Short mmCIF file of C-alpha atoms in Angstrom, two decimals:
data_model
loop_
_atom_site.label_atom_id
_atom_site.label_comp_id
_atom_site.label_asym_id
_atom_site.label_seq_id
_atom_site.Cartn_x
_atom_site.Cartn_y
_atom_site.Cartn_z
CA UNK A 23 0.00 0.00 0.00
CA UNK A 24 2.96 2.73 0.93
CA UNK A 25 4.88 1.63 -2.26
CA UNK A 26 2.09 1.66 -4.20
CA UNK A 27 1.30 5.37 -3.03
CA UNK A 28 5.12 6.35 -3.37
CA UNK A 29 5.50 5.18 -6.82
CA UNK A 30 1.37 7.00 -7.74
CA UNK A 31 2.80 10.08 -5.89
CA UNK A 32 6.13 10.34 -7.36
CA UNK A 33 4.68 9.50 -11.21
CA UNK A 34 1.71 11.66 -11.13
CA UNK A 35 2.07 14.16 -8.97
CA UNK A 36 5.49 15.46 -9.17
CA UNK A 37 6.42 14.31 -12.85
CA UNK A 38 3.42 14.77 -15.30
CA UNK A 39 6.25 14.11 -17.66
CA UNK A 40 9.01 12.06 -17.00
CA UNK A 41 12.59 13.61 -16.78
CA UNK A 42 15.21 12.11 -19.04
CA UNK A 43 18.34 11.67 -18.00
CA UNK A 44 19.53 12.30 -21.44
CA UNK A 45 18.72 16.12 -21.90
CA UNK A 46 20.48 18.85 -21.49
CA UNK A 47 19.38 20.86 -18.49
CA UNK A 48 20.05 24.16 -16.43
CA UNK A 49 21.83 23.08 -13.03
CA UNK A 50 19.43 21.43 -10.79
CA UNK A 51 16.54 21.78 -12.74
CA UNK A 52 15.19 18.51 -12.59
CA UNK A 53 15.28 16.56 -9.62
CA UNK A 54 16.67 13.37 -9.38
CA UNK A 55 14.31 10.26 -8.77
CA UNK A 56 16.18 9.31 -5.59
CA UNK A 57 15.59 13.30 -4.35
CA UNK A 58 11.60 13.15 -5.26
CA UNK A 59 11.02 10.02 -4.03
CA UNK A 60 12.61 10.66 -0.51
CA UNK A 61 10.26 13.65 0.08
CA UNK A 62 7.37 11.65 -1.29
CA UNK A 63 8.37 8.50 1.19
CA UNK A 64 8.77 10.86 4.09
CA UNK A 65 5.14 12.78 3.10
CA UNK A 66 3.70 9.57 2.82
CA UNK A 67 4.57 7.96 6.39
CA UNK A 68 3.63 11.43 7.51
CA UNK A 69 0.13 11.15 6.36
CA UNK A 70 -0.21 7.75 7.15
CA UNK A 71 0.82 8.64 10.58
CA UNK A 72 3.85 5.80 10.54
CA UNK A 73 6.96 5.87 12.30
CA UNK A 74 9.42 6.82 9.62
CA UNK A 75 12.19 3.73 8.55
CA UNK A 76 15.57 4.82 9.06
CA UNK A 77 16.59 5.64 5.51
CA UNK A 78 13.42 8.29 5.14
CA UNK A 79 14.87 9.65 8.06
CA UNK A 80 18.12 10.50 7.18
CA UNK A 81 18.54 14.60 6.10
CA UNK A 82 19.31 13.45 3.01
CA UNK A 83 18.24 11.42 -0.35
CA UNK A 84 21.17 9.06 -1.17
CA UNK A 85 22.07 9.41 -4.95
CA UNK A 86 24.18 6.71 -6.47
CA UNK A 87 25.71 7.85 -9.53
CA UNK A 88 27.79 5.38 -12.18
CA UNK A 89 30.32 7.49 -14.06
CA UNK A 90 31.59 5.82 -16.53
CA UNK A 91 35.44 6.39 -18.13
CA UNK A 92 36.15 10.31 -18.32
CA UNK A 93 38.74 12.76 -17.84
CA UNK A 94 39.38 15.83 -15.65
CA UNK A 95 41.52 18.33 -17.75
CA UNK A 96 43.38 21.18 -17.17
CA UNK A 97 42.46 24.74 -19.36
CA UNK A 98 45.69 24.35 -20.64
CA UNK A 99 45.13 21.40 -21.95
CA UNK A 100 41.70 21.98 -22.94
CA UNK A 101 43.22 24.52 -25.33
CA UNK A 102 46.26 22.46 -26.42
CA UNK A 103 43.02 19.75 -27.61
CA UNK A 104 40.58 22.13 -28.86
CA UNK A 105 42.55 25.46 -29.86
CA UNK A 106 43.85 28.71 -28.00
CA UNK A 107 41.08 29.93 -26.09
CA UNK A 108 38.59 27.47 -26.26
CA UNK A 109 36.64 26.90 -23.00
CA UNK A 110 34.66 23.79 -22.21
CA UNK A 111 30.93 23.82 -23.30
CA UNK A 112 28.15 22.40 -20.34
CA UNK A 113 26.45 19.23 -22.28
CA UNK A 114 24.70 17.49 -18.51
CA UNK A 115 24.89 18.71 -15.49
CA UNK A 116 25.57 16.37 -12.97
CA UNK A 117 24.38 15.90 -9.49
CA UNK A 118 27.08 17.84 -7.49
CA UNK A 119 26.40 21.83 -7.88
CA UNK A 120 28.41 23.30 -11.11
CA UNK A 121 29.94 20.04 -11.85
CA UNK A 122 29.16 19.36 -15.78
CA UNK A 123 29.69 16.59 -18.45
CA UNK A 124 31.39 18.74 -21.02
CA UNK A 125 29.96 18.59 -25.11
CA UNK A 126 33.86 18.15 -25.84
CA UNK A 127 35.10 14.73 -25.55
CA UNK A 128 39.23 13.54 -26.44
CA UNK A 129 40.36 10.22 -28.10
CA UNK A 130 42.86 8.57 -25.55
CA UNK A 131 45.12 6.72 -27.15
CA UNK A 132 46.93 4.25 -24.61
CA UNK A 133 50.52 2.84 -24.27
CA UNK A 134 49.83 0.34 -26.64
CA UNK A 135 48.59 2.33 -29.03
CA UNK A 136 45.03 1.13 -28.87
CA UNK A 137 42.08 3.79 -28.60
CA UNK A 138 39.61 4.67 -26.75
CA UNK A 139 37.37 7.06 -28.51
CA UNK A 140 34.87 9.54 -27.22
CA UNK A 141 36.23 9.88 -23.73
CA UNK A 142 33.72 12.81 -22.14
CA UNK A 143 35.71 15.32 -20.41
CA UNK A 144 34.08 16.06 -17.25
CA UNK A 145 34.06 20.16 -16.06
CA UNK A 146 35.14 22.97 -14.88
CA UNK A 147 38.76 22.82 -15.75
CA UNK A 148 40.87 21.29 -12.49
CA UNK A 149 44.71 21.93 -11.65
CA UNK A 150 45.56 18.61 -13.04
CA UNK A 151 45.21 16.28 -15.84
CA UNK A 152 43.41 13.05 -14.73
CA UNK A 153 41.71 9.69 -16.86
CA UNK A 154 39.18 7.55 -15.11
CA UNK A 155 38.81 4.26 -16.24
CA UNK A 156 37.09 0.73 -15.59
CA UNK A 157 38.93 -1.77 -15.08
CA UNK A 158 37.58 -3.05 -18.24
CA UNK A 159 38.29 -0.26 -20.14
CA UNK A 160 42.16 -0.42 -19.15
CA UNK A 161 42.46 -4.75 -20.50
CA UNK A 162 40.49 -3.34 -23.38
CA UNK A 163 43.72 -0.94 -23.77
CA UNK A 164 46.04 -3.59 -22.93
CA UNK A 165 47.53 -2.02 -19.88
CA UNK A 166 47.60 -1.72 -15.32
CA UNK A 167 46.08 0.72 -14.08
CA UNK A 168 45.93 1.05 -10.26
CA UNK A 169 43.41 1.92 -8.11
CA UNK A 170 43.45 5.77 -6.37
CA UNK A 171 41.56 7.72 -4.86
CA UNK A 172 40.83 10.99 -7.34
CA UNK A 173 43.65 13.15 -7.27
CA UNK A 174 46.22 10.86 -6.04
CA UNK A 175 48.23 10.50 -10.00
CA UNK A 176 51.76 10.31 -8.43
CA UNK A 177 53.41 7.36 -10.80
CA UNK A 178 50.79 6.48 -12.43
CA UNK A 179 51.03 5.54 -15.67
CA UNK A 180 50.18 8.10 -18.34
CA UNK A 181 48.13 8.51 -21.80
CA UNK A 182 47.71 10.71 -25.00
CA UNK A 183 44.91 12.52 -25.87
CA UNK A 184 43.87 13.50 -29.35
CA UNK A 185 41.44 16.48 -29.89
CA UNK A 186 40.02 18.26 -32.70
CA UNK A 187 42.92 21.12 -32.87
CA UNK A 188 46.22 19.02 -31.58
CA UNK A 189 47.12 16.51 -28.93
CA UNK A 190 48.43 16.73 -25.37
CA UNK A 191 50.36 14.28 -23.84
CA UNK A 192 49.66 13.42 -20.33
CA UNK A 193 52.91 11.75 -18.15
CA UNK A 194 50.54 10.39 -15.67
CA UNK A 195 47.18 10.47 -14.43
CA UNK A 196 45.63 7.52 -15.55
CA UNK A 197 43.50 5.22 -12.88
CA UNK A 198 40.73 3.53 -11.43
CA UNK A 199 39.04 5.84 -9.14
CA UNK A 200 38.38 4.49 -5.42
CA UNK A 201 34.54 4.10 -5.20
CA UNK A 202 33.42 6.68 -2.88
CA UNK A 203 30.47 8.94 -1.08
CA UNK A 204 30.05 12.14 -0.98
CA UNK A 205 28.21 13.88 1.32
CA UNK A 206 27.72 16.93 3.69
CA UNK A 207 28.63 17.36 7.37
CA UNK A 208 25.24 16.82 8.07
CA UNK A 209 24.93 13.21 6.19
CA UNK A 210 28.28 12.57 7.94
CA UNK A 211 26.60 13.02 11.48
CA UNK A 212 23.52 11.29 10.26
CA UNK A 213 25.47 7.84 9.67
CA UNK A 214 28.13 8.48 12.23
CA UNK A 215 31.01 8.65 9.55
CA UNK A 216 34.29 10.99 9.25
CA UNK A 217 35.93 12.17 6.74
CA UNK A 218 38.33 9.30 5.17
CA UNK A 219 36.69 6.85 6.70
CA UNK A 220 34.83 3.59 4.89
CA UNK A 221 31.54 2.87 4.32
CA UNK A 222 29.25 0.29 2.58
CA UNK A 223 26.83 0.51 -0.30
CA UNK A 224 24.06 -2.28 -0.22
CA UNK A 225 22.33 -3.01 -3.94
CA UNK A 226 19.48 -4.63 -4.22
CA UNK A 227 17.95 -6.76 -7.32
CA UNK A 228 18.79 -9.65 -9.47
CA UNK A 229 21.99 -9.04 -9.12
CA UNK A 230 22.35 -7.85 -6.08
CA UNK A 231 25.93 -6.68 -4.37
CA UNK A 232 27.37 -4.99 -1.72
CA UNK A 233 30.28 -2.68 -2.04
CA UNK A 234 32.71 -2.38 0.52
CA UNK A 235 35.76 -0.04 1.60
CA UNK A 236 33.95 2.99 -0.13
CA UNK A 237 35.58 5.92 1.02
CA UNK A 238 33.83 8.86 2.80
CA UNK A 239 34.66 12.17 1.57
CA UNK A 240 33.04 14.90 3.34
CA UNK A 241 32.49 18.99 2.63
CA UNK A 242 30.04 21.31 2.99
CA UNK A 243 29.69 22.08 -0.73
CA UNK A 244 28.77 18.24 -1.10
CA UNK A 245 26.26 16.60 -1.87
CA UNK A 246 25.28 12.92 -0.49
CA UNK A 247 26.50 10.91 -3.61
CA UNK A 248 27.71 7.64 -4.30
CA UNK A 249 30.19 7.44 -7.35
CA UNK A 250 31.02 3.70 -8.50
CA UNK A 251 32.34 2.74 -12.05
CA UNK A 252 30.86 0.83 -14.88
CA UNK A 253 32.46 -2.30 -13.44
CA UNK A 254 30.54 -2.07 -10.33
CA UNK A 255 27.33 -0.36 -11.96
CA UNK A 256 27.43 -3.51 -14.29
CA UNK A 257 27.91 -5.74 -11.82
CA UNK A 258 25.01 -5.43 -10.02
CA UNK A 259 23.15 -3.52 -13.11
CA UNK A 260 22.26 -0.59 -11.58
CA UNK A 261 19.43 1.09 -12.54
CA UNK A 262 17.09 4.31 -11.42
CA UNK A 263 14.95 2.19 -9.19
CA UNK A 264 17.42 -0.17 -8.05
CA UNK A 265 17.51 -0.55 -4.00
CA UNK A 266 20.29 0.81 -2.16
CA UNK A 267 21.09 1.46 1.42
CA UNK A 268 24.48 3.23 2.68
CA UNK A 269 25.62 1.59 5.97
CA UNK A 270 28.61 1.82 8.24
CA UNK B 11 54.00 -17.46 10.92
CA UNK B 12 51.28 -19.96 9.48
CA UNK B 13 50.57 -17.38 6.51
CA UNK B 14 54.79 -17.96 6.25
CA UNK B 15 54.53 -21.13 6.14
CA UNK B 16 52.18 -21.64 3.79
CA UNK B 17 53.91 -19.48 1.62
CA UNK B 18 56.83 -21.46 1.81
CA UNK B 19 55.28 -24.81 1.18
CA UNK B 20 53.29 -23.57 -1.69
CA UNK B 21 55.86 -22.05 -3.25
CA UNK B 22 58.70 -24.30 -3.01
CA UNK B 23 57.44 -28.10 -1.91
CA UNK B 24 54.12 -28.22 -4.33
CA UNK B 25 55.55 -26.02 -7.33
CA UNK B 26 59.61 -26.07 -8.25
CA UNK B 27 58.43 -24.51 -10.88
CA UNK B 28 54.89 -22.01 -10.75
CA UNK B 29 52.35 -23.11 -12.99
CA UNK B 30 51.25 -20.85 -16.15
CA UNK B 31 47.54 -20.36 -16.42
CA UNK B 32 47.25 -19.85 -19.61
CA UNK B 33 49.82 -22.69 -20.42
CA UNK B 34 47.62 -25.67 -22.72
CA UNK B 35 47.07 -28.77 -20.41
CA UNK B 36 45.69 -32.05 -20.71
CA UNK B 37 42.92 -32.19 -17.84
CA UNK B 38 43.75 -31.54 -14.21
CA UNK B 39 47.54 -32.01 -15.30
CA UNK B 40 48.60 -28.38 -13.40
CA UNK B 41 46.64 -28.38 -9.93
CA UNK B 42 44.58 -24.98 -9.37
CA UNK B 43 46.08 -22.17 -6.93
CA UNK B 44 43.06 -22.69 -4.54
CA UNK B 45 43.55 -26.59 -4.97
CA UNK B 46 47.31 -26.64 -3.74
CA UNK B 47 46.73 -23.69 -0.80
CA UNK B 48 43.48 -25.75 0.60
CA UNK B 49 45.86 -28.79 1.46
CA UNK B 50 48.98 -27.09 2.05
CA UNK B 51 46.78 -24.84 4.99
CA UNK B 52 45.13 -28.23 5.89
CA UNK B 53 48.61 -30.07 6.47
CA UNK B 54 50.40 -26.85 8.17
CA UNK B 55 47.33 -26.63 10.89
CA UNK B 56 47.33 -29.95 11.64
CA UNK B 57 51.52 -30.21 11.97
CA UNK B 58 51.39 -27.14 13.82
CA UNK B 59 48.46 -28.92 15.98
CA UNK B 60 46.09 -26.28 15.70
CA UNK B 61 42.39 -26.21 15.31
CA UNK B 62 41.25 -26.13 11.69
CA UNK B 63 39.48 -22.74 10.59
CA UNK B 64 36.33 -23.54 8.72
CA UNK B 65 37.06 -22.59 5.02
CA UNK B 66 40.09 -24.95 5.59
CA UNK B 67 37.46 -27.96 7.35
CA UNK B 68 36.09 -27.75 4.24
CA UNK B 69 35.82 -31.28 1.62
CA UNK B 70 36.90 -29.27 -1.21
CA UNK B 71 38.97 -26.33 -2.00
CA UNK B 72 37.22 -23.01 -2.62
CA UNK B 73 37.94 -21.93 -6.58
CA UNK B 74 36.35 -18.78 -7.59
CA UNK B 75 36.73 -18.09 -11.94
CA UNK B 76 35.97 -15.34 -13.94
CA UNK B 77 33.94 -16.64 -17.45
CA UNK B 78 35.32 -13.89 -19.75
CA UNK B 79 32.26 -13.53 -22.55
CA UNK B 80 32.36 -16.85 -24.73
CA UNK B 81 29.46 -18.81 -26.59
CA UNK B 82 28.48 -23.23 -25.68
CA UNK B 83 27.62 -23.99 -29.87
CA UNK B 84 26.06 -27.56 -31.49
CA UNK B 85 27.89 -29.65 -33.45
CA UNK B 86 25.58 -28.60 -36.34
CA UNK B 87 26.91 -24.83 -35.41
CA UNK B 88 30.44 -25.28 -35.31
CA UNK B 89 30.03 -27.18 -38.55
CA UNK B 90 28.20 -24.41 -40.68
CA UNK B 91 31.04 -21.90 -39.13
CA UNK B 92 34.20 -24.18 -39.29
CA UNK B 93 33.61 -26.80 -42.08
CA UNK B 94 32.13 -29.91 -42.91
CA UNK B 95 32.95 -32.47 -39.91
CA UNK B 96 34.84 -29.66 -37.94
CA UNK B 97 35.38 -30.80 -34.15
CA UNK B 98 36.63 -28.01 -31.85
CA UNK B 99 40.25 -28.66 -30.22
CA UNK B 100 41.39 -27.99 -26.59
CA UNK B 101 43.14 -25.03 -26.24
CA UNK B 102 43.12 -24.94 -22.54
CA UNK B 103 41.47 -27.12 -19.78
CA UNK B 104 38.89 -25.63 -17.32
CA UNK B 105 38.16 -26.85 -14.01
CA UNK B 106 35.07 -28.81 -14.43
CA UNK B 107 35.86 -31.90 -15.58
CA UNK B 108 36.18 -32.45 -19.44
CA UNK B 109 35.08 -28.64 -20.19
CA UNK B 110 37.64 -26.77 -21.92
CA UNK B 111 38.12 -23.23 -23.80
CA UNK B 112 38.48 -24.46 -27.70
CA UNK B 113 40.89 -23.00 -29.93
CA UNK B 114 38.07 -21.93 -31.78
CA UNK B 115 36.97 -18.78 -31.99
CA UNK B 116 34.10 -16.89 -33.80
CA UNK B 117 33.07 -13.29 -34.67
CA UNK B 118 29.99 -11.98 -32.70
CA UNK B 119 27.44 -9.79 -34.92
CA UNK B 120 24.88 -8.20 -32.98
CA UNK B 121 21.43 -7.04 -34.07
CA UNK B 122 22.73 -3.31 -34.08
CA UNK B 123 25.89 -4.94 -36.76
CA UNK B 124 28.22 -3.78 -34.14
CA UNK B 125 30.75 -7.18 -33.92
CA UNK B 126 32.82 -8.64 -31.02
CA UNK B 127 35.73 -10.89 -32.74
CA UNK B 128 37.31 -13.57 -31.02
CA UNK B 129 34.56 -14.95 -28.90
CA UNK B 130 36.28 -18.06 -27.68
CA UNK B 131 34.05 -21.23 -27.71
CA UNK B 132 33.59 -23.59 -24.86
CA UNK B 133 33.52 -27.28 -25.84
CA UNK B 134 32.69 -29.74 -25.98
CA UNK B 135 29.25 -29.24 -28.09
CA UNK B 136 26.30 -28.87 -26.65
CA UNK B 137 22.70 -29.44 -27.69
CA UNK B 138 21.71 -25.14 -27.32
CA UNK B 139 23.87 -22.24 -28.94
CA UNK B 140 24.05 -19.90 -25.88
CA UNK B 141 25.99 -16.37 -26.17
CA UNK B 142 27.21 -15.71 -22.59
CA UNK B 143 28.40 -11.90 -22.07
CA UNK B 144 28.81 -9.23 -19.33
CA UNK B 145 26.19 -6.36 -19.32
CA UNK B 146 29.57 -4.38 -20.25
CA UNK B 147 29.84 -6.36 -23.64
CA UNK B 148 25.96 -5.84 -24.21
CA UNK B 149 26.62 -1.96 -23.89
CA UNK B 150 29.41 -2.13 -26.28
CA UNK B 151 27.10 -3.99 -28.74
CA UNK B 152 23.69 -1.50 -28.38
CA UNK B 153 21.66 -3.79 -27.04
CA UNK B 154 20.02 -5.67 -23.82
CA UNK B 155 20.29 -8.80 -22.43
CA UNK B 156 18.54 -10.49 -20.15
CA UNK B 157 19.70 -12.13 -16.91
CA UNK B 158 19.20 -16.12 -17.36
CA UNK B 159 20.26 -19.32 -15.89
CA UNK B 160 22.38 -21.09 -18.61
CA UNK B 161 20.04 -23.20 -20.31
CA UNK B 162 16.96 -20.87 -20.06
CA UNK B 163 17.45 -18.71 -23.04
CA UNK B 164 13.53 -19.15 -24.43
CA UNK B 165 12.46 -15.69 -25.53
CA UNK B 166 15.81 -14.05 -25.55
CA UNK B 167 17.70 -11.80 -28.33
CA UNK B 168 20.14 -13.80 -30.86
CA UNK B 169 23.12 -12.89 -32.77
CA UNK B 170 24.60 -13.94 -36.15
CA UNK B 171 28.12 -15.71 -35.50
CA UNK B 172 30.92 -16.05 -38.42
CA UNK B 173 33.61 -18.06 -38.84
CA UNK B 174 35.89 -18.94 -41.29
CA UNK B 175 33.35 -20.97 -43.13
CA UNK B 176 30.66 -19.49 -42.83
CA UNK B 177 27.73 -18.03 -40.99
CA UNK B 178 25.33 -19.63 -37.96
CA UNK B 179 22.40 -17.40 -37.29
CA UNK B 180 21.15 -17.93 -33.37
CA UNK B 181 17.50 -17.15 -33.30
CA UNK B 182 17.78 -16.69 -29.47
CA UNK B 183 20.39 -17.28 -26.93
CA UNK B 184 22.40 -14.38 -26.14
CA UNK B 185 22.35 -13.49 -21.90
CA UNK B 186 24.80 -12.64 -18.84
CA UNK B 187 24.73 -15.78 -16.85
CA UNK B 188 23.32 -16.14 -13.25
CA UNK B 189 26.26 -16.03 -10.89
CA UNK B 190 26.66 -19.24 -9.98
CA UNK B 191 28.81 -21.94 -7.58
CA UNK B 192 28.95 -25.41 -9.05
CA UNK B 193 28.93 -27.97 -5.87
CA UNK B 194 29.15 -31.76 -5.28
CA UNK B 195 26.48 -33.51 -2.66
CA UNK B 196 29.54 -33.18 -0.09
CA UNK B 197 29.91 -29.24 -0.22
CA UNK B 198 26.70 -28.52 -0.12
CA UNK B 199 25.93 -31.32 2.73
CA UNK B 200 29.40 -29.12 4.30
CA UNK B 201 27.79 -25.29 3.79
CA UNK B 202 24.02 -27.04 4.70
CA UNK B 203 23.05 -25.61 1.21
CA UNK B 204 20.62 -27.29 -1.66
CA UNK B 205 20.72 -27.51 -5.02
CA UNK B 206 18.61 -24.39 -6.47
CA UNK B 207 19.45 -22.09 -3.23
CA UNK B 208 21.36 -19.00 -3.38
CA UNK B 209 24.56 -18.30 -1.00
CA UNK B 210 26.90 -15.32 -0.99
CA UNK B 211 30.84 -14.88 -1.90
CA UNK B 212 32.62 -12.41 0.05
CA UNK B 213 35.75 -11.41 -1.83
CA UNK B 214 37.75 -9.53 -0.03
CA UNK B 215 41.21 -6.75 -1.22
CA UNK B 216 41.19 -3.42 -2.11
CA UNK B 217 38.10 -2.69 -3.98
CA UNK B 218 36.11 -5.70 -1.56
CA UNK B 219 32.44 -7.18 -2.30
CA UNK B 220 29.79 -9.62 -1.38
CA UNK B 221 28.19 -11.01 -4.57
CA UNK B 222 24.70 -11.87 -3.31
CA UNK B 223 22.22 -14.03 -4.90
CA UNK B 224 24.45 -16.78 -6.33
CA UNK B 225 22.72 -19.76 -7.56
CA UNK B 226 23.64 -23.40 -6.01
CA UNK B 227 24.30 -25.67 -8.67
CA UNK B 228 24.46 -29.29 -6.76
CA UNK B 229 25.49 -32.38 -9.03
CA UNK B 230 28.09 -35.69 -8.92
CA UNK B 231 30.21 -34.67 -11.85
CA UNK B 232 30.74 -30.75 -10.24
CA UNK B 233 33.77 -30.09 -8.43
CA UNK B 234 33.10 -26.75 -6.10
CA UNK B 235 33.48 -23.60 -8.12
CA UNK B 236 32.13 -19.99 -8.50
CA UNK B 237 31.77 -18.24 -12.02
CA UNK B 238 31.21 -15.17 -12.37
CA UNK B 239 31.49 -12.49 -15.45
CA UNK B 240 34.05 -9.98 -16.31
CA UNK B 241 32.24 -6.91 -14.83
CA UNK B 242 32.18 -8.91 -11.79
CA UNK B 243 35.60 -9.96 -11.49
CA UNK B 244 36.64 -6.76 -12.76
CA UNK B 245 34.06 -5.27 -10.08
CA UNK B 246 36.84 -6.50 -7.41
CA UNK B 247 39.40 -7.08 -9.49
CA UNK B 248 39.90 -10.63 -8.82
CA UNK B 249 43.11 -11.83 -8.49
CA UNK B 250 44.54 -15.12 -8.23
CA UNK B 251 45.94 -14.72 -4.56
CA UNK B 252 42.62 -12.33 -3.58
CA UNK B 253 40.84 -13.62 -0.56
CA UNK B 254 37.30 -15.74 -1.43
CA UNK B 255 34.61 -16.88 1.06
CA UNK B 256 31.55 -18.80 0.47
CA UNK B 257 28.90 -18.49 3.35
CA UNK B 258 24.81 -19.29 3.40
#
């Protein structure tokens, strides 16, 4: 009876047409299923006059996010790929405020010379040059490619990437990004976390999973979001209406 | 000091020289990793006269695989693809007894005309042509696939395979496989498990997960053994040496 009123409420009453994840969209524009449907669970055990479960409770929707390969560029860069002056152009916005997938995406070609084409490069510009890959992706290239947390480039094995006006060459800053939550001092309170600490992601369905050792990363500009790769989105095929449930 | 030991016996009494994996074997020649460590741990507990843990108490050594994507074909199939009276050859033995990876392989066409080449072919023949890949593969290819025991492929998408002599056009049969742990009647009397029940594989390292939902697969001829696909080994990036455990 309460999912059945969730899933009338959320449909009909706050989409009279469905969002598509697809289009192109002004920052925060549309919400995101798992945002609606928290306020719709927590209106609905409020008018049924229930005690609320623990995830409605929580200050926060939790959000879980696949990104799948991309790249974090410098301007320089940017320009080295797509001529002098060129600044990146907002195709999606994604879930964390003014972060974009960019309309510009690079050809990577790897240390064996194989391809990957169509790598999105993900915006604003950063201080460093950075390739996130599945594990698939990287045997697909032929090469290692260890597992960091964002950021963390030091040795790593490096790339080149072809764009439209020239290519840049990139030393290092190829991995496999730790899996990781975002999430506000308030969410961190809420599940009794700190900042570097681990968590766990619990997926439900067919091919259901749990995550482990995802790594808590906590600021006030954040907000609560899971980020896992295609490996692990695949894994468990994660879709919009998959169950999941963060725990400690 | 026992993790030394084992070490040292594995390494040095069981192996003078390591085995190759992807070295071409006639059956059970080369003893599996998981094999040699299950009675090396077994004999180093009981000469250091300590209590067995339970994954070492255990009938049967715990070997966990990773199926890459690969296709089970009739004899009729690899005939219109290879020739006239074509059998497939071993290329390399697999655990079960009598399967093996052929040297066979065939181009993949799916219904979008976007190809996969060198899908390797599991002998011997069998009397379905099933198309096993990872959601990951599917992607690649434009299309879905449904989740299916192996076997149950009624109603599912097919492909057109080539070879070098010609085409075989599957009408259905292309899915990801159930995760899955083939058992004899003494491991599953051992984890108190049936044939058609589900258990869980904790696999443990860096990027850590419990695969939930695997399918028990009881049966004389099956020695004890967990496949899953490349999105899930790649998931947790099995390795050879990475810590498995099967629990209820």
């Amino acid at each position: 009876m309460i999912y059945f009123a969730i899933f009338y409420l959320t449909i009909f009453h706050f989409f009279p047409k469905l969002p598509r994840q697809e289009s192109m969209a002004p920052p925060n524009s549309i919400a995101h299923r798992a945002v609606v449907e928290h306020l719709v669970r927590q209106s609905v055990y409020q008018r049924l006059s229930r005690p609320l479960p623990r995830a409605a409770s929580a200050p926060n929707p939790l959000v879980v996010n696949v990104s799948a390969r991309h790249c974090h560029l410098t301007q320089e860069a940017v320009e080295a790929l797509f001529g002098s002056g060129h600044t990146l152009t907002p195709f999606k916005w994604l879930y964390q405020d003014g972060q974009f997938a960019a309309k510009e995406s690079v050809t990577l070609i790897g240390p064996r010379s194989r391809v990957i084409s169509n790598l999105r490069i993900l915006g604003p510009c950063r201080t460093l040059n950075q390739v996130e890959l599945a594990y698939t992706d990287a045997i697909a290239l032929g090469f290692e490619i260890p597992l960091r947390l964002s950021g963390n480039i030091k040795g790593t094995i490096g790339a080149m990437l072809m764009g439209p006006a020239g290519f840049f060459e990139m030393p290092e800053g190829v991995i496999r990004a730790l899996r990781h939550v975002h999430m506000h001092p308030d969410d961190a309170e809420f599940y009794e976390v700190k900042n570097g600490g681990e968590m766990q992601l619990k997926i439900g369905g067919p091919c259901a999973l749990i995550l482990e050792k995802m790594l808590v990363r906590v600021d006030k500009s954040y907000k609560l979001e899971v980020h896992i790769d295609t490996d692990e989105g695949n894994a468990c095929n994660l879709q919009p209406n998959t169950p999941c449930e963060l725990t400690k």
